[in-house]
mmCIF file of C-alpha atoms in Angstrom:
data_model
loop_
_atom_site.group_PDB
_atom_site.id
_atom_site.type_symbol
_atom_site.label_atom_id
_atom_site.label_comp_id
_atom_site.label_asym_id
_atom_site.label_seq_id
_atom_site.Cartn_x
_atom_site.Cartn_y
_atom_site.Cartn_z
ATOM 1 C CA UNK D 1 98.645 114.050 105.643
ATOM 2 C CA UNK D 2 95.735 111.791 104.775
ATOM 3 C CA UNK D 3 93.499 114.439 103.242
ATOM 4 C CA UNK D 4 93.224 118.124 102.428
ATOM 5 C CA UNK D 5 90.447 120.432 103.565
ATOM 6 C CA UNK D 6 91.011 124.199 103.490
ATOM 7 C CA UNK D 7 88.907 124.628 106.626
ATOM 8 C CA UNK D 8 91.252 122.483 108.716
ATOM 9 C CA UNK D 9 94.815 123.141 109.725
ATOM 10 C CA UNK D 10 97.093 121.587 107.113
ATOM 11 C CA UNK D 11 99.390 120.360 109.894
ATOM 12 C CA UNK D 12 97.253 119.082 112.787
ATOM 13 C CA UNK D 13 93.859 118.771 111.008
ATOM 14 C CA UNK D 14 92.249 120.849 113.731
ATOM 15 C CA UNK D 15 89.161 122.813 112.718
ATOM 16 C CA UNK D 16 89.992 126.416 111.925
ATOM 17 C CA UNK D 17 88.216 129.194 113.758
ATOM 18 C CA UNK D 18 86.664 131.837 111.565
ATOM 19 C CA UNK D 19 89.044 134.634 112.521
ATOM 20 C CA UNK D 20 92.053 132.657 113.680
ATOM 21 C CA UNK D 21 93.784 131.084 110.728
ATOM 22 C CA UNK D 22 96.886 131.692 108.691
ATOM 23 C CA UNK D 23 96.913 131.319 104.963
ATOM 24 C CA UNK D 24 100.206 130.276 103.458
ATOM 25 C CA UNK D 25 101.422 133.589 102.026
ATOM 26 C CA UNK D 26 103.314 131.860 99.212
ATOM 27 C CA UNK D 27 100.787 129.500 97.650
ATOM 28 C CA UNK D 28 97.562 130.909 99.172
ATOM 29 C CA UNK D 29 96.114 127.390 99.193
ATOM 30 C CA UNK D 30 96.946 125.834 102.569
ATOM 31 C CA UNK D 31 95.739 127.140 105.929
ATOM 32 C CA UNK D 32 97.069 126.771 109.475
ATOM 33 C CA UNK D 33 95.640 127.265 112.928
ATOM 34 C CA UNK D 34 98.790 129.002 114.190
ATOM 35 C CA UNK D 35 102.156 130.348 113.126
ATOM 36 C CA UNK D 36 103.800 127.481 115.012
ATOM 37 C CA UNK D 37 102.034 124.845 112.965
ATOM 38 C CA UNK D 38 102.815 126.685 109.757
ATOM 39 C CA UNK D 39 106.491 126.611 110.732
ATOM 40 C CA UNK D 40 106.392 122.951 111.732
ATOM 41 C CA UNK D 41 104.828 122.028 108.392
ATOM 42 C CA UNK D 42 107.422 123.933 106.396
ATOM 43 C CA UNK D 43 109.610 120.896 105.744
ATOM 44 C CA UNK D 44 106.716 118.946 104.199
ATOM 45 C CA UNK D 45 105.102 121.841 102.370
ATOM 46 C CA UNK D 46 108.102 123.835 101.220
ATOM 47 C CA UNK D 47 108.982 122.131 97.926
ATOM 48 C CA UNK D 48 105.486 122.164 96.416
ATOM 49 C CA UNK D 49 104.823 125.610 97.870
ATOM 50 C CA UNK D 50 107.820 127.103 96.050
ATOM 51 C CA UNK D 51 106.572 125.652 92.781
ATOM 52 C CA UNK D 52 103.073 126.971 93.333
ATOM 53 C CA UNK D 53 104.451 130.416 94.114
ATOM 54 C CA UNK D 54 106.417 130.507 90.855
ATOM 55 C CA UNK D 55 103.401 129.313 88.905
ATOM 56 C CA UNK D 56 101.215 131.989 90.515
ATOM 57 C CA UNK D 57 103.623 134.656 89.265
ATOM 58 C CA UNK D 58 103.809 133.268 85.739
ATOM 59 C CA UNK D 59 100.226 132.015 85.466
ATOM 60 C CA UNK D 60 98.047 134.168 87.757
ATOM 61 C CA UNK D 61 94.935 132.978 85.938
ATOM 62 C CA UNK D 62 94.949 129.824 88.064
ATOM 63 C CA UNK D 63 94.205 131.984 91.107
ATOM 64 C CA UNK D 64 92.055 134.606 89.357
ATOM 65 C CA UNK D 65 89.148 132.333 88.520
ATOM 66 C CA UNK D 66 86.138 134.558 89.141
ATOM 67 C CA UNK D 67 83.138 133.736 86.920
ATOM 68 C CA UNK D 68 84.585 130.515 85.510
ATOM 69 C CA UNK D 69 82.011 127.993 84.414
ATOM 70 C CA UNK D 70 82.119 124.565 86.038
ATOM 71 C CA UNK D 71 83.780 122.816 83.086
ATOM 72 C CA UNK D 72 86.365 125.604 82.770
ATOM 73 C CA UNK D 73 87.115 125.428 86.499
ATOM 74 C CA UNK D 74 87.744 121.704 86.320
ATOM 75 C CA UNK D 75 89.918 122.165 83.261
ATOM 76 C CA UNK D 76 91.982 124.846 85.007
ATOM 77 C CA UNK D 77 92.541 122.561 87.998
ATOM 78 C CA UNK D 78 93.692 119.715 85.769
ATOM 79 C CA UNK D 79 96.045 122.009 83.856
ATOM 80 C CA UNK D 80 97.509 123.345 87.097
ATOM 81 C CA UNK D 81 97.923 119.816 88.381
ATOM 82 C CA UNK D 82 99.813 118.765 85.264
ATOM 83 C CA UNK D 83 102.055 121.806 85.569
ATOM 84 C CA UNK D 84 102.900 121.071 89.195
ATOM 85 C CA UNK D 85 103.562 117.393 88.474
ATOM 86 C CA UNK D 86 105.935 118.392 85.681
ATOM 87 C CA UNK D 87 107.914 120.758 87.888
ATOM 88 C CA UNK D 88 107.917 118.721 91.106
ATOM 89 C CA UNK D 89 110.919 116.329 91.210
ATOM 90 C CA UNK D 90 108.919 113.571 92.907
ATOM 91 C CA UNK D 91 105.492 111.978 92.861
ATOM 92 C CA UNK D 92 102.733 114.059 94.393
ATOM 93 C CA UNK D 93 101.131 112.843 97.591
ATOM 94 C CA UNK D 94 97.331 112.331 97.590
ATOM 95 C CA UNK D 95 96.734 115.355 99.824
ATOM 96 C CA UNK D 96 98.817 117.510 97.458
ATOM 97 C CA UNK D 97 96.665 116.495 94.512
ATOM 98 C CA UNK D 98 93.614 117.377 96.593
ATOM 99 C CA UNK D 99 95.162 120.796 97.312
ATOM 100 C CA UNK D 100 95.027 121.535 93.589
ATOM 101 C CA UNK D 101 91.750 119.888 92.671
ATOM 102 C CA UNK D 102 89.800 121.010 95.763
ATOM 103 C CA UNK D 103 91.115 124.534 96.179
ATOM 104 C CA UNK D 104 88.790 126.684 98.244
ATOM 105 C CA UNK D 105 86.446 128.539 95.863
ATOM 106 C CA UNK D 106 82.864 129.683 95.527
ATOM 107 C CA UNK D 107 80.701 126.799 94.320
ATOM 108 C CA UNK D 108 78.938 129.090 91.872
ATOM 109 C CA UNK D 109 81.404 131.604 90.426
ATOM 110 C CA UNK D 110 84.752 130.034 91.541
ATOM 111 C CA UNK D 111 85.997 133.172 93.262
ATOM 112 C CA UNK D 112 88.892 132.182 95.569
ATOM 113 C CA UNK D 113 88.865 135.021 98.099
ATOM 114 C CA UNK D 114 86.560 136.341 100.845
ATOM 115 C CA UNK D 115 84.545 133.150 101.111
ATOM 116 C CA UNK D 116 82.029 131.750 103.575
ATOM 117 C CA UNK D 117 81.829 128.044 104.436
ATOM 118 C CA UNK D 118 79.044 125.608 105.155
ATOM 119 C CA UNK D 119 79.364 125.082 108.912
ATOM 120 C CA UNK D 120 77.841 121.597 108.752
ATOM 121 C CA UNK D 121 80.040 119.734 106.259
ATOM 122 C CA UNK D 122 82.952 122.229 105.935
ATOM 123 C CA UNK D 123 83.245 121.205 102.269
ATOM 124 C CA UNK D 124 81.296 123.849 100.345
ATOM 125 C CA UNK D 125 82.106 127.537 100.013
ATOM 126 C CA UNK D 126 80.362 130.600 98.624
ATOM 127 C CA UNK D 127 81.126 134.268 98.063
ATOM 128 C CA UNK D 128 79.072 137.268 99.194
ATOM 129 C CA UNK D 129 77.187 137.251 95.901
ATOM 130 C CA UNK D 130 76.013 133.660 96.148
ATOM 131 C CA UNK D 131 74.749 132.943 99.669
ATOM 132 C CA UNK D 132 71.857 131.002 98.128
ATOM 133 C CA UNK D 133 74.210 128.123 97.346
ATOM 134 C CA UNK D 134 73.520 126.512 100.726
ATOM 135 C CA UNK D 135 69.761 126.591 100.309
ATOM 136 C CA UNK D 136 69.335 125.893 96.596
ATOM 137 C CA UNK D 137 72.325 123.835 95.541
ATOM 138 C CA UNK D 138 73.879 122.165 98.552
ATOM 139 C CA UNK D 139 71.314 120.951 101.066
ATOM 140 C CA UNK D 140 70.796 117.561 99.418
ATOM 141 C CA UNK D 141 74.528 116.714 99.475
ATOM 142 C CA UNK D 142 75.527 118.244 102.806
ATOM 143 C CA UNK D 143 74.996 115.113 104.905
ATOM 144 C CA UNK D 144 76.989 112.934 102.470
ATOM 145 C CA UNK D 145 79.902 115.388 102.416
ATOM 146 C CA UNK D 146 79.859 115.587 106.197
ATOM 147 C CA UNK D 147 80.058 111.799 106.420
ATOM 148 C CA UNK D 148 83.026 111.731 104.005
ATOM 149 C CA UNK D 149 84.833 114.317 106.113
ATOM 150 C CA UNK D 150 84.173 112.406 109.333
ATOM 151 C CA UNK D 151 85.552 109.202 107.820
ATOM 152 C CA UNK D 152 88.665 111.119 106.727
ATOM 153 C CA UNK D 153 89.082 112.407 110.266
ATOM 154 C CA UNK D 154 88.812 108.897 111.713
ATOM 155 C CA UNK D 155 91.459 107.689 109.274
ATOM 156 C CA UNK D 156 93.729 110.502 110.434
ATOM 157 C CA UNK D 157 93.363 109.966 114.172
ATOM 158 C CA UNK D 158 92.698 106.256 114.673
ATOM 159 C CA UNK D 159 96.388 105.393 114.698
ATOM 160 C CA UNK D 160 97.244 102.645 112.233
ATOM 161 C CA UNK D 161 100.802 102.497 113.536
ATOM 162 C CA UNK D 162 99.574 100.324 116.363
ATOM 163 C CA UNK D 163 100.487 96.658 116.038
ATOM 164 C CA UNK D 164 96.916 95.470 116.232
ATOM 165 C CA UNK D 165 93.609 95.812 114.480
ATOM 166 C CA UNK D 166 91.716 98.733 116.078
ATOM 167 C CA UNK D 167 88.998 97.598 118.516
ATOM 168 C CA UNK D 168 89.228 93.919 117.556
ATOM 169 C CA UNK D 169 90.690 91.088 119.606
ATOM 170 C CA UNK D 170 91.954 87.702 118.489
ATOM 171 C CA UNK D 171 89.930 85.897 121.150
ATOM 172 C CA UNK D 172 86.679 87.398 119.865
ATOM 173 C CA UNK D 173 87.572 86.522 116.287
ATOM 174 C CA UNK D 174 88.589 82.965 117.142
ATOM 175 C CA UNK D 175 85.449 82.206 119.126
ATOM 176 C CA UNK D 176 82.789 83.829 116.949
ATOM 177 C CA UNK D 177 84.033 83.707 113.367
ATOM 178 C CA UNK D 178 81.335 81.239 112.371
ATOM 179 C CA UNK D 179 78.688 83.970 112.729
ATOM 180 C CA UNK D 180 80.120 86.203 109.994
ATOM 181 C CA UNK D 181 77.487 86.603 107.284
ATOM 182 C CA UNK D 182 77.802 90.287 106.345
ATOM 183 C CA UNK D 183 79.663 93.426 107.364
ATOM 184 C CA UNK D 184 76.995 94.716 109.717
ATOM 185 C CA UNK D 185 76.824 91.423 111.579
ATOM 186 C CA UNK D 186 80.613 91.319 111.837
ATOM 187 C CA UNK D 187 80.794 94.810 113.327
ATOM 188 C CA UNK D 188 77.946 94.114 115.744
ATOM 189 C CA UNK D 189 79.849 91.108 117.110
ATOM 190 C CA UNK D 190 83.461 92.228 117.006
ATOM 191 C CA UNK D 191 83.386 95.949 117.825
ATOM 192 C CA UNK D 192 82.109 97.967 120.734
ATOM 193 C CA UNK D 193 80.089 100.371 118.596
ATOM 194 C CA UNK D 194 76.364 100.712 118.343
ATOM 195 C CA UNK D 195 75.879 100.694 114.583
ATOM 196 C CA UNK D 196 72.629 102.646 114.796
ATOM 197 C CA UNK D 197 74.314 105.425 116.779
ATOM 198 C CA UNK D 198 77.873 105.457 115.465
ATOM 199 C CA UNK D 199 77.099 105.359 111.736
ATOM 200 C CA UNK D 200 80.348 107.118 110.837
ATOM 201 C CA UNK D 201 82.495 104.370 112.309
ATOM 202 C CA UNK D 202 80.304 101.777 110.628
ATOM 203 C CA UNK D 203 81.086 103.364 107.263
ATOM 204 C CA UNK D 204 84.765 103.545 108.105
ATOM 205 C CA UNK D 205 85.076 99.908 109.187
ATOM 206 C CA UNK D 206 83.029 98.759 106.202
ATOM 207 C CA UNK D 207 85.705 100.272 103.992
ATOM 208 C CA UNK D 208 88.637 99.302 106.190
ATOM 209 C CA UNK D 209 87.732 95.618 106.494
ATOM 210 C CA UNK D 210 86.087 94.952 103.131
ATOM 211 C CA UNK D 211 89.236 93.567 101.446
ATOM 212 C CA UNK D 212 90.145 90.697 103.805
ATOM 213 C CA UNK D 213 86.536 89.855 104.695
ATOM 214 C CA UNK D 214 85.513 89.684 101.022
ATOM 215 C CA UNK D 215 88.346 87.242 100.367
ATOM 216 C CA UNK D 216 87.406 85.219 103.447
ATOM 217 C CA UNK D 217 83.723 85.117 102.463
ATOM 218 C CA UNK D 218 84.618 84.057 98.906
ATOM 219 C CA UNK D 219 86.813 81.238 100.174
ATOM 220 C CA UNK D 220 84.079 80.006 102.516
ATOM 221 C CA UNK D 221 81.302 80.235 99.936
ATOM 222 C CA UNK D 222 83.374 78.187 97.439
ATOM 223 C CA UNK D 223 84.609 75.742 100.087
ATOM 224 C CA UNK D 224 88.233 76.628 99.431
ATOM 225 C CA UNK D 225 90.378 75.299 102.257
ATOM 226 C CA UNK D 226 93.883 76.465 103.058
ATOM 227 C CA UNK D 227 96.193 73.507 103.559
ATOM 228 C CA UNK D 228 99.461 75.426 103.740
ATOM 229 C CA UNK D 229 100.517 77.406 106.803
ATOM 230 C CA UNK D 230 101.909 80.139 104.541
ATOM 231 C CA UNK D 231 99.674 82.323 102.381
ATOM 232 C CA UNK D 232 100.390 85.219 99.998
ATOM 233 C CA UNK D 233 97.835 87.876 99.013
ATOM 234 C CA UNK D 234 98.544 90.114 96.006
ATOM 235 C CA UNK D 235 96.722 93.447 95.818
ATOM 236 C CA UNK D 236 96.843 94.676 92.207
ATOM 237 C CA UNK D 237 96.752 98.420 91.432
ATOM 238 C CA UNK D 238 97.207 99.190 95.126
ATOM 239 C CA UNK D 239 96.844 102.748 96.360
ATOM 240 C CA UNK D 240 98.016 104.735 99.377
ATOM 241 C CA UNK D 241 94.769 103.776 101.098
ATOM 242 C CA UNK D 242 95.547 100.083 100.644
ATOM 243 C CA UNK D 243 98.897 100.690 102.348
ATOM 244 C CA UNK D 244 97.223 102.499 105.241
ATOM 245 C CA UNK D 245 94.712 99.639 105.623
ATOM 246 C CA UNK D 246 97.376 96.939 105.551
ATOM 247 C CA UNK D 247 96.881 95.891 109.184
ATOM 248 C CA UNK D 248 93.292 94.864 108.439
ATOM 249 C CA UNK D 249 94.628 91.750 106.725
ATOM 250 C CA UNK D 250 95.660 90.414 110.128
ATOM 251 C CA UNK D 251 92.045 89.320 110.447
ATOM 252 C CA UNK D 252 92.751 86.362 108.153
ATOM 253 C CA UNK D 253 95.314 85.039 110.606
ATOM 254 C CA UNK D 254 92.583 84.848 113.243
ATOM 255 C CA UNK D 255 89.725 83.637 111.065
ATOM 256 C CA UNK D 256 91.895 80.884 109.563
ATOM 257 C CA UNK D 257 94.006 80.245 112.649
ATOM 258 C CA UNK D 258 93.629 76.444 112.441
ATOM 259 C CA UNK D 259 95.922 76.284 109.403
ATOM 260 C CA UNK D 260 97.219 79.743 108.514
ATOM 261 C CA UNK D 261 100.285 80.803 110.500
ATOM 262 C CA UNK D 262 102.125 83.193 108.181
ATOM 263 C CA UNK D 263 100.514 85.761 105.891
ATOM 264 C CA UNK D 264 102.343 87.958 103.376
ATOM 265 C CA UNK D 265 100.479 90.819 101.685
ATOM 266 C CA UNK D 266 102.146 92.284 98.587
ATOM 267 C CA UNK D 267 100.967 95.645 97.235
ATOM 268 C CA UNK D 268 101.513 96.145 93.505
ATOM 269 C CA UNK D 269 100.928 99.658 92.208
ATOM 270 C CA UNK D 270 102.568 102.939 91.235
ATOM 271 C CA UNK D 271 100.639 105.085 93.714
ATOM 272 C CA UNK D 272 101.728 103.603 97.015
#
């Protein structure tokens, strides 16, 4: 579960059809494309769902948010998040925090039922009283939100469990590493994507590869040479995303293959 979006199945991340989705009847926050996927997700969703159901009975105001002002809506989300964290006997996953903070609601009045969705970015919602939200309040941000969603989808489907860096080969890295001057140049050489056409993947790889390539560039610009065959990289205040991007650090083994033979990456942080 890399991210939460109420317009995508909470289990498979497939886009929900307008009339074919199942809302979790207990928490009324997550959505599924079928009864089967709702059942398959029960093991992962059950513990937080039970807590949300109890809270909804004792504190219905967190679901009855019609006509809340923006600052009050944000405050209510933070209060609900603190309450769930207190009652949940484990750390919350990133997508569970997003479930609370990004609950489906009208962007104007914060109504949580009978909503329409922007069919371009799938990130903004509005009730029947505020259809003007798309025209007057959302158009300037729609493309940016769409890009963020597309990057999230790539992160979900690209398959980091493979034992290699996606779309990169050691032979390409070994033969052309001297041409690395910036991220765009790197991607033009070492990936099969047309940057001008596949802008989403360019944004994704820029984020995915920025850690190891920034370190490599810094070492080269300061003429720091590795003499040992073993190297340790410490990532301070690491997050779940750092853990998911861990394979990107393999690049250093190729770029510094003349001397570097063993690389250990240590993640230090409470949110891994």
